[in-house]
Amino acid sequence: MGLGSTAKKLQGLSDRAEAMYKQVQQLQKRIISLEEEMDETHDTVNRIDHQLTEQRELLLAIADEQGIDGEEILADAAIDDVDLEETEDATDGDATAADAEDGETEA
C-alpha cells in the first residue's frame, strides 16, 4: 500500500470528522435555542398562573360583594369536571373493549 492510498484514506477520515463536527455544532445550537424557548415558555406559564390567581381572587371578592358563595361554585365546578373525566374514561374504556371484540371476530 503506497503513501498516496494512505493519504486518501486520511483525507476521507478528516472530511468525515469535519462533517460530523459541523453536525455536532448545529445540534448544539439547536439545543441552546430549545433551552431558551423552554425558559421563555416557563416564564410565560408562571406569569399566566400568577395572573389567573389574581383574577380568581378578584372574582371571589366580587362574588362575595354580591352575596354569592364563590367557593361553593368552584367546588361544584370541580365536581362536574371529575364527573366528566370519569364519563370520558368509561367511554374510552368501552370503545377499547369494543375494538378488541371486533378484532377477535375478524381473526
Coordinates of N, CA and C in Angstrom, one line a residue:
M1 N 0.9 -1.2 0.0 CA 0.0 0.0 0.0 C 0.9 1.2 0.0
G2 N 0.7 2.1 -0.9 CA 1.5 3.3 -1.1 C 1.0 4.5 -0.2
L3 N 1.9 5.5 -0.1 CA 1.6 6.6 0.7 C 0.4 7.4 0.1
G4 N 0.2 7.3 -1.2 CA -1.0 8.0 -1.8 C -2.3 7.4 -1.3
S5 N -2.4 6.1 -1.2 CA -3.6 5.4 -0.7 C -3.8 5.8 0.7
T6 N -2.8 5.8 1.5 CA -2.9 6.2 2.9 C -3.4 7.6 3.1
A7 N -2.8 8.5 2.2 CA -3.2 9.9 2.3 C -4.6 10.1 1.9
K8 N -5.1 9.3 0.9 CA -6.6 9.4 0.5 C -7.5 9.0 1.7
K9 N -7.1 7.9 2.3 CA -7.9 7.4 3.5 C -7.9 8.4 4.6
L10 N -6.7 9.0 4.9 CA -6.7 10.0 5.9 C -7.5 11.2 5.6
Q11 N -7.4 11.6 4.3 CA -8.2 12.8 3.9 C -9.7 12.5 4.0
G12 N -10.1 11.3 3.6 CA -11.5 10.8 3.8 C -12.0 10.9 5.2
L13 N -11.1 10.4 6.1 CA -11.4 10.4 7.5 C -11.5 11.8 8.1
S14 N -10.6 12.6 7.6 CA -10.6 14.0 8.0 C -11.9 14.7 7.5
D15 N -12.3 14.5 6.3 CA -13.5 15.1 5.8 C -14.8 14.7 6.6
R16 N -14.8 13.4 6.9 CA -16.0 12.9 7.6 C -16.0 13.4 9.1
A17 N -14.8 13.5 9.7 CA -14.7 14.1 11.0 C -15.2 15.6 11.0
E18 N -14.8 16.3 10.0 CA -15.2 17.7 9.9 C -16.7 17.8 9.7
A19 N -17.3 17.0 8.9 CA -18.7 17.0 8.7 C -19.4 16.7 10.0
M20 N -18.9 15.7 10.7 CA -19.6 15.3 12.0 C -19.4 16.5 13.0
Y21 N -18.3 17.1 13.0 CA -18.1 18.3 13.9 C -19.1 19.4 13.6
K22 N -19.4 19.6 12.3 CA -20.3 20.6 11.9 C -21.7 20.2 12.4
Q23 N -22.1 19.0 12.2 CA -23.4 18.5 12.7 C -23.5 18.6 14.2
V24 N -22.4 18.3 14.9 CA -22.5 18.5 16.4 C -22.7 20.0 16.7
Q25 N -22.0 20.9 16.0 CA -22.2 22.3 16.3 C -23.6 22.7 16.0
Q26 N -24.2 22.2 14.9 CA -25.6 22.6 14.6 C -26.5 22.0 15.7
L27 N -26.3 20.8 16.1 CA -27.1 20.3 17.2 C -27.0 21.1 18.5
Q28 N -25.8 21.5 18.8 CA -25.6 22.3 20.0 C -26.3 23.6 19.9
K29 N -26.3 24.2 18.7 CA -27.1 25.5 18.5 C -28.6 25.2 18.7
R30 N -29.1 24.1 18.2 CA -30.5 23.8 18.3 C -30.9 23.6 19.7
I31 N -30.0 22.9 20.5 CA -30.3 22.6 21.9 C -30.3 23.9 22.7
I32 N -29.4 24.8 22.4 CA -29.3 26.0 23.1 C -30.6 26.8 22.8
S33 N -31.0 26.8 21.5 CA -32.2 27.5 21.1 C -33.5 26.9 21.8
L34 N -33.5 25.6 21.9 CA -34.7 25.0 22.6 C -34.7 25.3 24.1
E35 N -33.5 25.3 24.7 CA -33.4 25.7 26.1 C -33.9 27.1 26.3
E36 N -33.6 28.0 25.4 CA -34.0 29.4 25.6 C -35.5 29.5 25.4
E37 N -36.1 28.8 24.4 CA -37.5 28.8 24.2 C -38.2 28.2 25.4
M38 N -37.6 27.1 26.0 CA -38.2 26.5 27.2 C -38.2 27.4 28.3
D39 N -37.2 28.2 28.5 CA -37.1 29.2 29.6 C -38.2 30.3 29.4
E40 N -38.3 30.7 28.2 CA -39.3 31.7 27.9 C -40.7 31.2 28.1
T41 N -41.0 29.9 27.7 CA -42.3 29.3 28.0 C -42.5 29.2 29.4
H42 N -41.5 28.8 30.2 CA -41.7 28.6 31.6 C -42.0 30.0 32.3
D43 N -41.3 31.0 31.9 CA -41.6 32.4 32.4 C -43.1 32.8 32.1
T44 N -43.5 32.5 30.8 CA -44.8 32.8 30.4 C -45.9 32.1 31.2
V45 N -45.7 30.8 31.4 CA -46.6 30.0 32.2 C -46.7 30.5 33.6
N46 N -45.6 30.9 34.2 CA -45.6 31.4 35.6 C -46.3 32.7 35.6
R47 N -46.1 33.6 34.6 CA -46.8 34.9 34.6 C -48.3 34.7 34.4
I48 N -48.7 33.7 33.5 CA -50.2 33.5 33.4 C -50.8 32.9 34.6
D49 N -50.0 32.0 35.3 CA -50.5 31.4 36.5 C -50.7 32.5 37.6
H50 N -49.8 33.4 37.7 CA -49.9 34.5 38.7 C -51.2 35.3 38.3
Q51 N -51.3 35.7 37.0 CA -52.5 36.5 36.6 C -53.8 35.7 36.9
L52 N -53.8 34.4 36.7 CA -55.0 33.6 36.9 C -55.4 33.6 38.4
T53 N -54.4 33.5 39.2 CA -54.6 33.6 40.7 C -55.2 34.9 41.1
E54 N -54.6 36.0 40.5 CA -55.1 37.3 40.8 C -56.6 37.5 40.4
Q55 N -56.9 37.0 39.2 CA -58.2 37.1 38.7 C -59.2 36.3 39.5
R56 N -58.8 35.1 39.9 CA -59.6 34.3 40.8 C -60.0 35.0 42.1
E57 N -59.0 35.6 42.7 CA -59.2 36.3 43.9 C -60.1 37.5 43.7
L58 N -60.0 38.2 42.6 CA -60.8 39.3 42.3 C -62.3 38.9 42.1
L59 N -62.4 37.8 41.3 CA -63.8 37.3 41.1 C -64.4 36.8 42.4
L60 N -63.7 36.2 43.2 CA -64.2 35.7 44.5 C -64.6 36.9 45.4
A61 N -63.8 38.0 45.3 CA -64.2 39.2 46.1 C -65.5 39.8 45.5
I62 N -65.6 39.9 44.2 CA -66.8 40.4 43.6 C -68.0 39.6 43.9
A63 N -67.8 38.3 43.9 CA -68.9 37.3 44.2 C -69.4 37.6 45.6
D64 N -68.4 37.7 46.5 CA -68.7 37.9 48.0 C -69.5 39.2 48.1
E65 N -69.1 40.3 47.4 CA -69.8 41.6 47.5 C -71.3 41.4 47.0
Q66 N -71.5 40.5 46.1 CA -72.8 40.3 45.5 C -73.6 39.3 46.3
G67 N -73.0 38.7 47.4 CA -73.7 37.8 48.2 C -73.7 36.4 47.6
I68 N -72.8 36.1 46.7 CA -72.7 34.8 46.1 C -71.5 34.0 46.7
D69 N -71.7 32.7 47.0 CA -70.6 31.9 47.5 C -69.8 31.4 46.4
G70 N -68.7 32.1 46.1 CA -67.8 31.7 45.0 C -67.1 30.4 45.2
E71 N -66.8 30.1 46.5 CA -66.1 28.9 46.8 C -67.0 27.7 46.5
E72 N -68.3 27.8 46.8 CA -69.2 26.7 46.5 C -69.4 26.5 45.0
I73 N -69.4 27.6 44.2 CA -69.4 27.5 42.8 C -68.2 26.8 42.2
L74 N -67.0 27.1 42.8 CA -65.8 26.5 42.3 C -65.8 25.0 42.7
A75 N -66.3 24.7 43.9 CA -66.4 23.3 44.3 C -67.3 22.5 43.4
D76 N -68.4 23.1 43.1 CA -69.4 22.4 42.2 C -68.8 22.2 40.8
A77 N -68.0 23.2 40.3 CA -67.4 23.1 39.0 C -66.3 22.0 39.0
A78 N -65.6 21.9 40.1 CA -64.6 20.8 40.2 C -65.2 19.5 40.2
I79 N -66.3 19.3 40.9 CA -67.1 18.0 40.9 C -67.5 17.7 39.5
D80 N -68.1 18.7 38.8 CA -68.5 18.5 37.4 C -67.4 18.0 36.5
D81 N -66.2 18.6 36.7 CA -65.0 18.2 35.9 C -64.7 16.8 36.2
V82 N -64.7 16.4 37.4 CA -64.3 15.0 37.8 C -65.3 14.0 37.2
D83 N -66.6 14.4 37.3 CA -67.7 13.5 36.7 C -67.5 13.4 35.2
L84 N -67.2 14.5 34.5 CA -66.9 14.5 33.1 C -65.8 13.6 32.7
E85 N -64.7 13.7 33.5 CA -63.5 12.9 33.2 C -63.8 11.4 33.4
E86 N -64.5 11.1 34.4 CA -64.9 9.7 34.7 C -65.8 9.2 33.5
T87 N -66.7 10.0 33.1 CA -67.5 9.6 31.9 C -66.7 9.4 30.7
E88 N -65.8 10.3 30.4 CA -64.9 10.1 29.2 C -64.0 8.9 29.4
D89 N -63.5 8.6 30.5 CA -62.7 7.5 30.7 C -63.5 6.2 30.5
A90 N -64.7 6.2 31.0 CA -65.6 5.0 30.9 C -65.9 4.8 29.4
T91 N -66.2 5.9 28.7 CA -66.5 5.8 27.3 C -65.3 5.3 26.5
D92 N -64.1 5.8 26.8 CA -62.9 5.3 26.2 C -62.6 3.9 26.4
G93 N -62.9 3.4 27.6 CA -62.7 2.0 28.0 C -63.7 1.1 27.2
D94 N -65.0 1.6 27.1 CA -65.9 0.8 26.3 C -65.5 0.7 24.9
A95 N -65.0 1.8 24.3 CA -64.6 1.8 22.9 C -63.4 0.8 22.7
T96 N -62.5 0.8 23.7 CA -61.4 -0.1 23.6 C -61.8 -1.6 23.7
A97 N -62.7 -1.8 24.5 CA -63.3 -3.2 24.7 C -64.0 -3.6 23.4
A98 N -64.8 -2.7 22.8 CA -65.5 -3.0 21.6 C -64.5 -3.2 20.5
D99 N -63.5 -2.5 20.4 CA -62.4 -2.7 19.3 C -61.8 -4.0 19.5
A100 N -61.5 -4.4 20.7 CA -60.9 -5.7 21.0 C -61.8 -6.8 20.6
E101 N -63.1 -6.7 20.8 CA -64.1 -7.7 20.5 C -64.2 -7.8 18.9
D102 N -64.2 -6.7 18.2 CA -64.2 -6.7 16.8 C -63.0 -7.4 16.2
G103 N -61.9 -7.2 16.8 CA -60.6 -7.8 16.4 C -60.7 -9.3 16.5
E104 N -61.4 -9.8 17.6 CA -61.4 -11.2 17.8 C -62.4 -11.9 16.8
T105 N -63.4 -11.2 16.4 CA -64.4 -11.8 15.5 C -63.8 -11.8 14.1
E106 N -62.9 -10.8 13.7 CA -62.3 -10.8 12.4 C -61.2 -11.8 12.2
A107 N -60.6 -12.2 13.3 CA -59.4 -13.1 13.2 C -59.8 -14.5 12.9

